[in-house]
Coordinates of C-alpha atoms in Angstrom, one line a residue:
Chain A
X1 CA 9.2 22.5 -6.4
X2 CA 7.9 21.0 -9.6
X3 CA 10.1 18.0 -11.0
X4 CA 12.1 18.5 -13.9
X5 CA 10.2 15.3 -15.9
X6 CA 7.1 15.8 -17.8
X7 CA 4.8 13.2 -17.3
X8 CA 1.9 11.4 -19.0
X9 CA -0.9 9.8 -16.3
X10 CA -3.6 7.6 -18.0
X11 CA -6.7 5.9 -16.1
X12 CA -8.8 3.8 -17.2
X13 CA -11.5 1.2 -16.2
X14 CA -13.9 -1.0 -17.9
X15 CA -13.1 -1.5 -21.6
X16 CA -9.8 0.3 -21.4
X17 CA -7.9 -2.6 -21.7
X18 CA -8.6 -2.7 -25.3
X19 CA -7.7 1.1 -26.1
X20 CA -4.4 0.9 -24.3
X21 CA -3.3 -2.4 -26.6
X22 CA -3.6 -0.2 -29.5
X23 CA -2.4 2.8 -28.4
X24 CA 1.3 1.4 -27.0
X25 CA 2.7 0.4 -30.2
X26 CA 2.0 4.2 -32.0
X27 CA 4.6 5.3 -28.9
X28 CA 7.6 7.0 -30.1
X29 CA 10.8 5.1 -29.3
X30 CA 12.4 6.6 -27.3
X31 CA 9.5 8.5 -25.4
X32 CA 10.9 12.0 -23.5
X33 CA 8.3 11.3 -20.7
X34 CA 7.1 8.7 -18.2
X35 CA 3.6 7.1 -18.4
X36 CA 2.0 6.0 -15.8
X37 CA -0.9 3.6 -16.3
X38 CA -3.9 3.2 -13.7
X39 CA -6.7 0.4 -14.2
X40 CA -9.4 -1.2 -12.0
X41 CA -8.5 -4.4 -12.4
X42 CA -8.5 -7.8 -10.5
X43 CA -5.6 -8.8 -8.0
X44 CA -4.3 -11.7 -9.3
X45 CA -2.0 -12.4 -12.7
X46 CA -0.4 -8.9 -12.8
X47 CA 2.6 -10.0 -14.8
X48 CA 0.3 -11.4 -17.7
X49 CA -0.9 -7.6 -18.1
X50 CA 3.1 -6.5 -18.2
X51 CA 3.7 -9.2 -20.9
X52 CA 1.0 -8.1 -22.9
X53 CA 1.9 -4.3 -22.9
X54 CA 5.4 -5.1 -23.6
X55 CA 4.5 -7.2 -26.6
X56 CA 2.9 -4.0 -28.2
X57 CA 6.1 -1.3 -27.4
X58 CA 9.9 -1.5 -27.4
X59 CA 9.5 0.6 -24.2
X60 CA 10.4 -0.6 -21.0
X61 CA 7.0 -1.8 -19.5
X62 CA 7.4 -2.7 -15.2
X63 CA 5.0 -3.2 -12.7
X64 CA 5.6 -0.4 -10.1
X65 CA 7.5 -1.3 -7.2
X66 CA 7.4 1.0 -4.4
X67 CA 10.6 3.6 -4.2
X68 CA 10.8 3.3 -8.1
X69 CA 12.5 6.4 -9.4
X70 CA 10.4 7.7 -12.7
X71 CA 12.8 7.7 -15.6
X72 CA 11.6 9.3 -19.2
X73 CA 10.9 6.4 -21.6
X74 CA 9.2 3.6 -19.1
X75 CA 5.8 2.9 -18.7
X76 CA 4.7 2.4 -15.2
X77 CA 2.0 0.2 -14.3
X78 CA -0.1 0.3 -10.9
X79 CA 0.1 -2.6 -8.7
X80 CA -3.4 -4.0 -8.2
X81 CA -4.7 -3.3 -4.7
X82 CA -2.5 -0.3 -3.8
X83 CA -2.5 3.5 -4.4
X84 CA 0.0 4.7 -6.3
X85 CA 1.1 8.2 -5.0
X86 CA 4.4 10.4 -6.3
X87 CA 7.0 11.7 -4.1
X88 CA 8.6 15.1 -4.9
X89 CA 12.2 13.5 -5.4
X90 CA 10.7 12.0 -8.4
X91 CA 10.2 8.4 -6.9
X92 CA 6.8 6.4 -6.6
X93 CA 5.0 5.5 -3.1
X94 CA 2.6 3.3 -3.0
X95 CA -0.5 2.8 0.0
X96 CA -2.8 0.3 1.0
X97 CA -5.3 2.4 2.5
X98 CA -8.8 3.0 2.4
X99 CA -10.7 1.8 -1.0
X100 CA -11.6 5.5 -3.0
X101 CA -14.4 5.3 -5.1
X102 CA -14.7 1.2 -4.0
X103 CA -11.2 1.4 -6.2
X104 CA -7.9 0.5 -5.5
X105 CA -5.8 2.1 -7.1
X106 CA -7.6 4.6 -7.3
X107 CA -7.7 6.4 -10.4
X108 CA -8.3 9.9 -8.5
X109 CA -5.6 9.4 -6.4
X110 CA -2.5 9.5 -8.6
X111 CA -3.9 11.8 -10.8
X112 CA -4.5 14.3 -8.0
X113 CA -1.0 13.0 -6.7
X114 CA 0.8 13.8 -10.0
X115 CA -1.1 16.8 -10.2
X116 CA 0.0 18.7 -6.9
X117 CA 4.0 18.0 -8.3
X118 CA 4.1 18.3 -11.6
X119 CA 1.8 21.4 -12.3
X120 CA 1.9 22.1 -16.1
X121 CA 3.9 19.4 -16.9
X122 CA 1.7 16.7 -16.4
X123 CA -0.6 15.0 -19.4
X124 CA -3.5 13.6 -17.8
X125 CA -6.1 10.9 -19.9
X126 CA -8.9 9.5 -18.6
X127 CA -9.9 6.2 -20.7
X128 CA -13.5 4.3 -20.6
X129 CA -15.0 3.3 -17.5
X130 CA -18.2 2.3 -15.2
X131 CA -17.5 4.8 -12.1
X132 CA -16.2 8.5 -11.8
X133 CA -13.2 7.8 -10.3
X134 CA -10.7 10.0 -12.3
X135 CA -13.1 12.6 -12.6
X136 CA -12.3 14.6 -9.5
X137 CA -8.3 14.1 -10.5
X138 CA -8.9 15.7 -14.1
X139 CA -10.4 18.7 -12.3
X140 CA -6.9 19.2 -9.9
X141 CA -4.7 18.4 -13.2
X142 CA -6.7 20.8 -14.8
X143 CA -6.4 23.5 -11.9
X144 CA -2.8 22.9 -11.1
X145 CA -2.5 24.0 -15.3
X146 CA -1.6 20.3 -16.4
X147 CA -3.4 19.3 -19.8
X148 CA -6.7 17.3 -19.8
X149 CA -7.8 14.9 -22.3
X150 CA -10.5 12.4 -22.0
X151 CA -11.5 9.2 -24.7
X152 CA -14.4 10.2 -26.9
X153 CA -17.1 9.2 -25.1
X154 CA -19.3 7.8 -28.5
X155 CA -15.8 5.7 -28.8
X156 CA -16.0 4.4 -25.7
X157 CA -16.7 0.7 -25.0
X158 CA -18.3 2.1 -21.5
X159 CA -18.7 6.2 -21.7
X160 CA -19.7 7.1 -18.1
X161 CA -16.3 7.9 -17.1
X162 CA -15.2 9.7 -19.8
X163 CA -19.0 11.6 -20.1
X164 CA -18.5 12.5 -16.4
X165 CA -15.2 14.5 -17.2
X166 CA -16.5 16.2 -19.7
X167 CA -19.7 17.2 -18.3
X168 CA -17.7 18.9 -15.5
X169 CA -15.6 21.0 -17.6
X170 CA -12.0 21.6 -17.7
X171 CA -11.2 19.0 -20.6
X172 CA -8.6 20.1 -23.2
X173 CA -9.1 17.6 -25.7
X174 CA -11.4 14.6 -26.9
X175 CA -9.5 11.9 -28.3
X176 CA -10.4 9.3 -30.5
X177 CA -8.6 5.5 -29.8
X178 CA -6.1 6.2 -32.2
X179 CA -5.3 9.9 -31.4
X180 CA -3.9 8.8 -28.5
X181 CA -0.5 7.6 -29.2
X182 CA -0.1 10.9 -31.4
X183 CA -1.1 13.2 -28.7
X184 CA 1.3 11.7 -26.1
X185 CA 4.5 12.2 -28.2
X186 CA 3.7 15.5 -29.6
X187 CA 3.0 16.2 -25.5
X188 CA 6.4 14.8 -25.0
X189 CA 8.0 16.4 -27.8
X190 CA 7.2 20.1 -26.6
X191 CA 7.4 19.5 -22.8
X192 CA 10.7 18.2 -22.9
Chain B
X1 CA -7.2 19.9 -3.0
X2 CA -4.6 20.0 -0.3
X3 CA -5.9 22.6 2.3
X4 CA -2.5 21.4 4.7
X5 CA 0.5 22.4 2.5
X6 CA 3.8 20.6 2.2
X7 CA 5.7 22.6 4.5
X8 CA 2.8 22.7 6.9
X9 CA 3.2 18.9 7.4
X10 CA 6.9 19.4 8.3
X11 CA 5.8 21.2 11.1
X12 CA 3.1 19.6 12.4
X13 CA 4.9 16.1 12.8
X14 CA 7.8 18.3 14.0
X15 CA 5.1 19.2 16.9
X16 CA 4.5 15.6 17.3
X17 CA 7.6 14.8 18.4
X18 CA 8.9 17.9 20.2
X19 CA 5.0 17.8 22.5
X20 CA 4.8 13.7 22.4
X21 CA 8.2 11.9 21.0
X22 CA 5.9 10.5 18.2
X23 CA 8.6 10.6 15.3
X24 CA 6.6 10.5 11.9
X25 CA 9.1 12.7 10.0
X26 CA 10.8 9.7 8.2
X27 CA 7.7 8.8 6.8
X28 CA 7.1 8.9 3.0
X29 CA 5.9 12.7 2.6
X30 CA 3.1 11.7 -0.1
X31 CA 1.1 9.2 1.9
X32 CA 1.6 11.6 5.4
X33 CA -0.1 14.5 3.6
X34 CA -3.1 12.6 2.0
X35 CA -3.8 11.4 5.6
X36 CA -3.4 14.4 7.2
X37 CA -5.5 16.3 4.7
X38 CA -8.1 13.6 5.2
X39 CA -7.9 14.4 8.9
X40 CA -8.4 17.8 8.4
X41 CA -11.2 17.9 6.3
X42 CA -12.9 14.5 8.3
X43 CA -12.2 16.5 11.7
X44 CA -13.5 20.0 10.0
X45 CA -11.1 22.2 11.3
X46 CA -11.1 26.0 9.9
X47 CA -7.4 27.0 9.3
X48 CA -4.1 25.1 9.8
X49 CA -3.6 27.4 12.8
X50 CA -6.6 26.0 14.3
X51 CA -5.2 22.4 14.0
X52 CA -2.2 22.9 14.8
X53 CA -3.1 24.5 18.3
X54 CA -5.2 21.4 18.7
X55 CA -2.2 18.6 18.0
X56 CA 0.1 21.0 20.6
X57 CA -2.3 21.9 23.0
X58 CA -4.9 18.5 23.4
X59 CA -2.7 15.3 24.1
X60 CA -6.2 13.7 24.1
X61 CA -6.5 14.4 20.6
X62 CA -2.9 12.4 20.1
X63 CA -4.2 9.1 20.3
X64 CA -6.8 10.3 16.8
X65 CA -4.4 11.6 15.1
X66 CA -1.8 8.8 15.4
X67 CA -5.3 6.5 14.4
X68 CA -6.2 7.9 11.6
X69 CA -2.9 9.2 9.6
X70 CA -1.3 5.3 10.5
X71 CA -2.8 3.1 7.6
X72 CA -5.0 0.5 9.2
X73 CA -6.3 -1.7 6.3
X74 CA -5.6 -5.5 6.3
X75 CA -7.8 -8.5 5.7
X76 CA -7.1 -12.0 6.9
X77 CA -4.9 -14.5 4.3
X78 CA -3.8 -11.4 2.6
X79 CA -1.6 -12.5 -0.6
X80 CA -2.9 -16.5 0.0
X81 CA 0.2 -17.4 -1.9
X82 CA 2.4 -15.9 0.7
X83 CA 0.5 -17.8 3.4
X84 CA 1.0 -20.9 0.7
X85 CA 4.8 -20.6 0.6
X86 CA 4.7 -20.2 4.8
X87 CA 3.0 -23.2 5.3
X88 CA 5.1 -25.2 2.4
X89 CA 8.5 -23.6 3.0
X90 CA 9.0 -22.0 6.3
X91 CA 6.9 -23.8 9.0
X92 CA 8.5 -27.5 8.6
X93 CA 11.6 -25.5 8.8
X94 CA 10.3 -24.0 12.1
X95 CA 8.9 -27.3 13.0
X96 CA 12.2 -28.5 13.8
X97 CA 12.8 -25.9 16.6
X98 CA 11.6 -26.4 20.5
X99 CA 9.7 -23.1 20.9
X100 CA 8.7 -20.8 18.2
X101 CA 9.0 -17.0 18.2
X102 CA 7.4 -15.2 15.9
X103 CA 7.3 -11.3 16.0
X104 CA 4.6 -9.7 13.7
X105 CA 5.3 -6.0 13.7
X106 CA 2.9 -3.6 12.5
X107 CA 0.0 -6.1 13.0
X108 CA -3.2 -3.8 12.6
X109 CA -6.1 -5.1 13.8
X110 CA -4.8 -8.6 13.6
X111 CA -6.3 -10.3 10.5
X112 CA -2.9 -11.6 9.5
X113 CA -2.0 -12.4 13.2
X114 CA -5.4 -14.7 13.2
X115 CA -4.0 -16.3 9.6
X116 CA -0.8 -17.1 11.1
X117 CA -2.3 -18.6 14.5
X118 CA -4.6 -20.3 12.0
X119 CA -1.4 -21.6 10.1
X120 CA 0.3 -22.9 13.1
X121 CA -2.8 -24.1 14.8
X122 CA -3.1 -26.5 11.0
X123 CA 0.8 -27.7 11.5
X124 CA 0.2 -28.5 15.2
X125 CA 2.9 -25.7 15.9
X126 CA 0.9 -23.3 18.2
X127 CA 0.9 -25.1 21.2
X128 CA 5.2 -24.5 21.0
X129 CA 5.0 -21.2 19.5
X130 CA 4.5 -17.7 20.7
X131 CA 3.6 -15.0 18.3
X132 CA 4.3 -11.4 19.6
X133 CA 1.7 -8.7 17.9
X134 CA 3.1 -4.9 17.8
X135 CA 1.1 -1.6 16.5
X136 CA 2.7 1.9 17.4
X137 CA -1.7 2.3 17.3
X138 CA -3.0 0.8 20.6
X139 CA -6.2 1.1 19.8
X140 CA -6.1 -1.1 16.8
X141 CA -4.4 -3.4 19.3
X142 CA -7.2 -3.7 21.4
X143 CA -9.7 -4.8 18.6
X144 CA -6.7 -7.1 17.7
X145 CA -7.3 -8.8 20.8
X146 CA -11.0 -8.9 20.6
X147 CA -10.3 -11.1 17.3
X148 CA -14.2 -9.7 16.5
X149 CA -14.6 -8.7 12.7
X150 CA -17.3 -7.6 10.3
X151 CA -18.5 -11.0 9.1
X152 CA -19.6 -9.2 5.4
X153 CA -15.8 -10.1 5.1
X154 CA -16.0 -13.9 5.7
X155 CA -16.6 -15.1 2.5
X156 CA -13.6 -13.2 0.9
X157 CA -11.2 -14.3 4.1
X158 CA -12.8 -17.6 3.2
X159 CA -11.0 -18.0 -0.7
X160 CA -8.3 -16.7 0.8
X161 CA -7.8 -19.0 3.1
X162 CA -8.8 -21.7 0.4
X163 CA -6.0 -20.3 -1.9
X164 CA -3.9 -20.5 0.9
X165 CA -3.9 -23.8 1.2
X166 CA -6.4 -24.3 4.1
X167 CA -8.3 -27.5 4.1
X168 CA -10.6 -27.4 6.9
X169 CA -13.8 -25.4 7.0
X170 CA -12.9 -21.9 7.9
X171 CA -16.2 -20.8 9.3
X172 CA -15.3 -23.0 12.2
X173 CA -12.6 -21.3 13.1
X174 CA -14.9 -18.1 14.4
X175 CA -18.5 -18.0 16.0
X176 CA -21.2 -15.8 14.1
X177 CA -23.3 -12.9 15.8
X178 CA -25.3 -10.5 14.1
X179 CA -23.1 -8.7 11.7
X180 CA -19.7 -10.4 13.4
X181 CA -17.2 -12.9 13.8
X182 CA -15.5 -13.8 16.8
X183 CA -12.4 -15.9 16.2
X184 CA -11.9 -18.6 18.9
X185 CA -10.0 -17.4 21.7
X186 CA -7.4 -20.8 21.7
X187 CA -6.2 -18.8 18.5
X188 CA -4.9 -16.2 20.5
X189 CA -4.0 -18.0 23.6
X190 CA 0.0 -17.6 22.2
X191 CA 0.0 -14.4 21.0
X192 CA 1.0 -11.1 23.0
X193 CA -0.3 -7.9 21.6
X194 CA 1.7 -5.2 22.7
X195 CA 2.7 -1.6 21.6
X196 CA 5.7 -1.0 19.8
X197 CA 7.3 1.6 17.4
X198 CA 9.1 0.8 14.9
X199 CA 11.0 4.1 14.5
X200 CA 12.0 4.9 18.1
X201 CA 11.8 1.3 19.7
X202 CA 14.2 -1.3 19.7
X203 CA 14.9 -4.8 19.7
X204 CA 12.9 -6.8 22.5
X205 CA 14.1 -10.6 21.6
X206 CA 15.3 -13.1 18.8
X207 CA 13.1 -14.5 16.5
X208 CA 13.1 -17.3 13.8
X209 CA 10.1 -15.4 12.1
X210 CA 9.3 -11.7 11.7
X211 CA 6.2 -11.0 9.3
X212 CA 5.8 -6.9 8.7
X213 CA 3.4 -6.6 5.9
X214 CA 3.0 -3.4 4.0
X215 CA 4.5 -0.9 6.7
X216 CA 7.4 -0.4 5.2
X217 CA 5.8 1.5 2.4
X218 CA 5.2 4.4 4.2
X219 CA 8.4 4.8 5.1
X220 CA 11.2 6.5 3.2
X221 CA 14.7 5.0 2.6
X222 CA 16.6 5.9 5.5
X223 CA 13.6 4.8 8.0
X224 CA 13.2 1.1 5.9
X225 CA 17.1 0.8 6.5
X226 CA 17.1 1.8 10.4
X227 CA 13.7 -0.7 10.7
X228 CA 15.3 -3.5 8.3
X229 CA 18.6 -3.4 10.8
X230 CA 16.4 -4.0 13.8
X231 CA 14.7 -6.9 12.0
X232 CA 17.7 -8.2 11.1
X233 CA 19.4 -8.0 14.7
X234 CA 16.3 -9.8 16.0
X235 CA 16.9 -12.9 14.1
X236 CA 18.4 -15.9 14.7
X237 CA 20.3 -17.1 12.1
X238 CA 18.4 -18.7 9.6
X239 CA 15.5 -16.7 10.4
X240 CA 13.2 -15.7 8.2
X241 CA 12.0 -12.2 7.3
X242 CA 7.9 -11.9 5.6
X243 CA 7.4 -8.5 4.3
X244 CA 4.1 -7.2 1.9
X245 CA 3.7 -7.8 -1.6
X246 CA 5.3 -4.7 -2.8
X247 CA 8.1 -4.5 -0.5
X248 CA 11.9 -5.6 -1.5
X249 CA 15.4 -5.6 0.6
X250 CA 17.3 -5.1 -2.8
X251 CA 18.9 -2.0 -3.0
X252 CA 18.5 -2.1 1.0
X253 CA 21.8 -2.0 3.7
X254 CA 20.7 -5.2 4.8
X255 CA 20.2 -6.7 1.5
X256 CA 23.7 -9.2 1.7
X257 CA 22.4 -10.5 4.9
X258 CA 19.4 -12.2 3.6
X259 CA 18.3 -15.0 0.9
X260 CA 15.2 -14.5 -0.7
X261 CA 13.5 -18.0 -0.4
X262 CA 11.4 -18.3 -3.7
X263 CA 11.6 -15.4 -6.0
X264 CA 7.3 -14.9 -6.5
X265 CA 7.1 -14.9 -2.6
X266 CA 8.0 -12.1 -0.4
X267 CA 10.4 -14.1 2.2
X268 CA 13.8 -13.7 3.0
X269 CA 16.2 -16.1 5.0
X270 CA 18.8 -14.9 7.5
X271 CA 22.1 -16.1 6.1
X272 CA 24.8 -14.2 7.5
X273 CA 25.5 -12.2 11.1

């Protein structure tokens, strides 16, 4: 049963910090989807990264909790040091197991996650990054008919990750920093 | 990507329970099927069939499969400020009481059982306090009870225990050898590791503490109400209830029963029968 929400995943790791600050504030108001937003990042001071988004976009910004239900028009953030995976009745589970790709969250697991239940309805971005975790959740997006769409790696602060995507294949669109925002309503606009 | 579909999962837990009375079908359906297709793939089976005869027909095979689709990740001092707000909040509160008992369900292969003995060892509490360890997974139990653990881990469980609050040095707390620590065995003098499941077990005593750290996530709503209701009958008043950094009571059945204690810190007080 696919879910009835379209859905926008984004991952990113090293120097995607800085893409994601600009991108938020070109976010239509109200948004017909739900982001979710993946980074490697250290376990301590989540809330100052939730301030920060939230100072860039009138949309609701929350750390993910587990048993949150996705609603269309919130951004949801993954908790540092858990997997976030997505439950079929629409809510978010979240698992402290194994490290994947020495991440966690791992980038590969929510994609593949969101993948499996939301098929062709799912936007998935993979941002700048060291490692190549993400890479292997593009190619299930892409095979479960979802759209793929990767940062310009020659934009990129760190291109591996993005380079790694598109050397495998499968990628619908390059985007520069500030196509971003752009891409994700127009996404929203004809999914809903 | 997922070689054991949706459905498949329904009936192979189904199997556990009918062959074994191991009930994992209230478990969250997302986190069951990326362990099980782990399992698959790790245990190289050729066709669901093929598993599937194996979980029915091999109770040897059981004891695996409950290790390896049960998460079994935990370090020691996990969330220091949680161990922080114990020491500061709850443990002069427990202080006051005769004889201490302290249930921690779901304990793994101890890390945070070790912390806590570590805790109460710090407020000269353990010699009054008796701290029983539960894991539906017995054989994480037994390397609970060894109290041996990779010793590339040490310096992490060392901050931790830092941030924590801990001021004495931590590497006496364990003895080195080769590539391990051994935590001393006065630690675990009070503690009684013993199986236990959450889902089909119930109450076994009253407690003025209950820690269950990040088991509840893998549950779905119905199972987190049934387990919070057994937590809840198996505290004294004024108990307190520790649970993972992710985990809440709101919109829980139990949720009117409790006070949380300090709203950045996962702990709840008993506060009504």
């Amino acid at each position: 049963m696919m879910n009835p929400l379209s859905l926008v995943v984004i991952g990113g790791s090293a120097g995607s910090l800085e893409v994601l600050l600009q991108m938020l504030p070109g976010l239509d108001v109200p948004l017909a989807v739900a982001i979710i937003i993946v980074l490697h990042r250290k376990s301590y001071a989540d809330s100052v990264l939730i301030d920060l988004f939230s100072s860039r976009t009138r949309l609701l910004v929350k750390e993910v909790e587990e048993k949150d239900l996705l609603q269309p028009g919130t951004i949801y953030l993954a908790p540092p040091d858990y997997h976030l995976l997505l439950e079929s009745n629409g809510s978010l589970s979240l698992d402290y197991s194994e490290k994947i790709n020495f991440s966690r969250p791992s980038i590969d697991v929510t994609f593949s996650s969101a993948a499996r239940l939301y098929g062709p309805r799912l936007l998935a971005i993979l941002l700048s990054g060291a490692n190549a975790d993400g890479v292997l959740g593009l190619h299930h997006v892409h095979k479960m008919g979802g759209m793929v769409a990767v940062q310009d790696p020659n934009s990129a602060e760190v291109r591996y990750m993005p380079q790694q995507a598109v050397e495998q294949g499968g990628v619908d669109k390059i985007l520069q920093v500030k196509e971003i925002a752009p891409f994700i309503n127009k996404f929203a606009a004809v999914t809903r | 990507m997922n070689a054991v579909k949706e459905e498949e999962i329904g009936v192979l837990l189904n199997d556990m329970l009918e062959c074994y009375g191991y009930d994992f079908t209230d478990y969250s359906l997302a986190s069951m099927q990326r362990r099980i297709n782990r399992l698959f793939s790790m245990d190289r089976f050729p066709s669901f069939a093929e598993f599937r005869y194996r979980v029915r027909n091999d109770p040897a095979y059981i004891q695996h499969f409950v290790e390896e689709i049960t998460v079994n990740v935990t370090e020691m001092f996990r969330d220091p400020s949680f161990y922080l707000a114990l020491r500061k909040q709850v443990l002069p509160m427990l202080a006051t009481y005769p004889f201490i008992r302290i249930w921690h369900a779901g304990c793994s292969t101890g890390e945070e059982v070790y912390s806590m003995a570590i805790l109460l060892q710090e407020a000269n509490l353990l010699h009054k306090s008796v701290i029983y360890a539960t894991d539906i997974n017995t054989a994480v139990l037994e390397k609970a009870r060894k109290g041996i653990f990779p010793i590339a881990n040490m310096q992490q469980y060392s901050q931790n225990y830092i941030a924590s609050g801990g001021q004495h040095d931590f590497s006496a707390y364990y003895s080195a050898k080769y590539d391990y620590a051994k935590f001393n065995e006065s630690l675990c003098r009070k503690v009684i590791f013993a199986p236990h499941n959450l889902v089909t077990d119930g109450s076994f005593n009253e407690f003025q503490l209950i820690i269950c750290r990040n088991v509840l996530i893998y549950f779905n709503k119905d199972l987190q109400d049934k387990v919070l209701k057994l937590f809840s009958e198996s505290l004294e008043q004024l108990g307190y209830l520790g649970l993972g950094s992710k985990e809440t009571l709101k919109f829980t059945a139990e949720v009117h029963k409790f006070r949380q204690i300090d709203k950045r810190e996962k702990i709840w007080r008993k506060v009504s029968i």
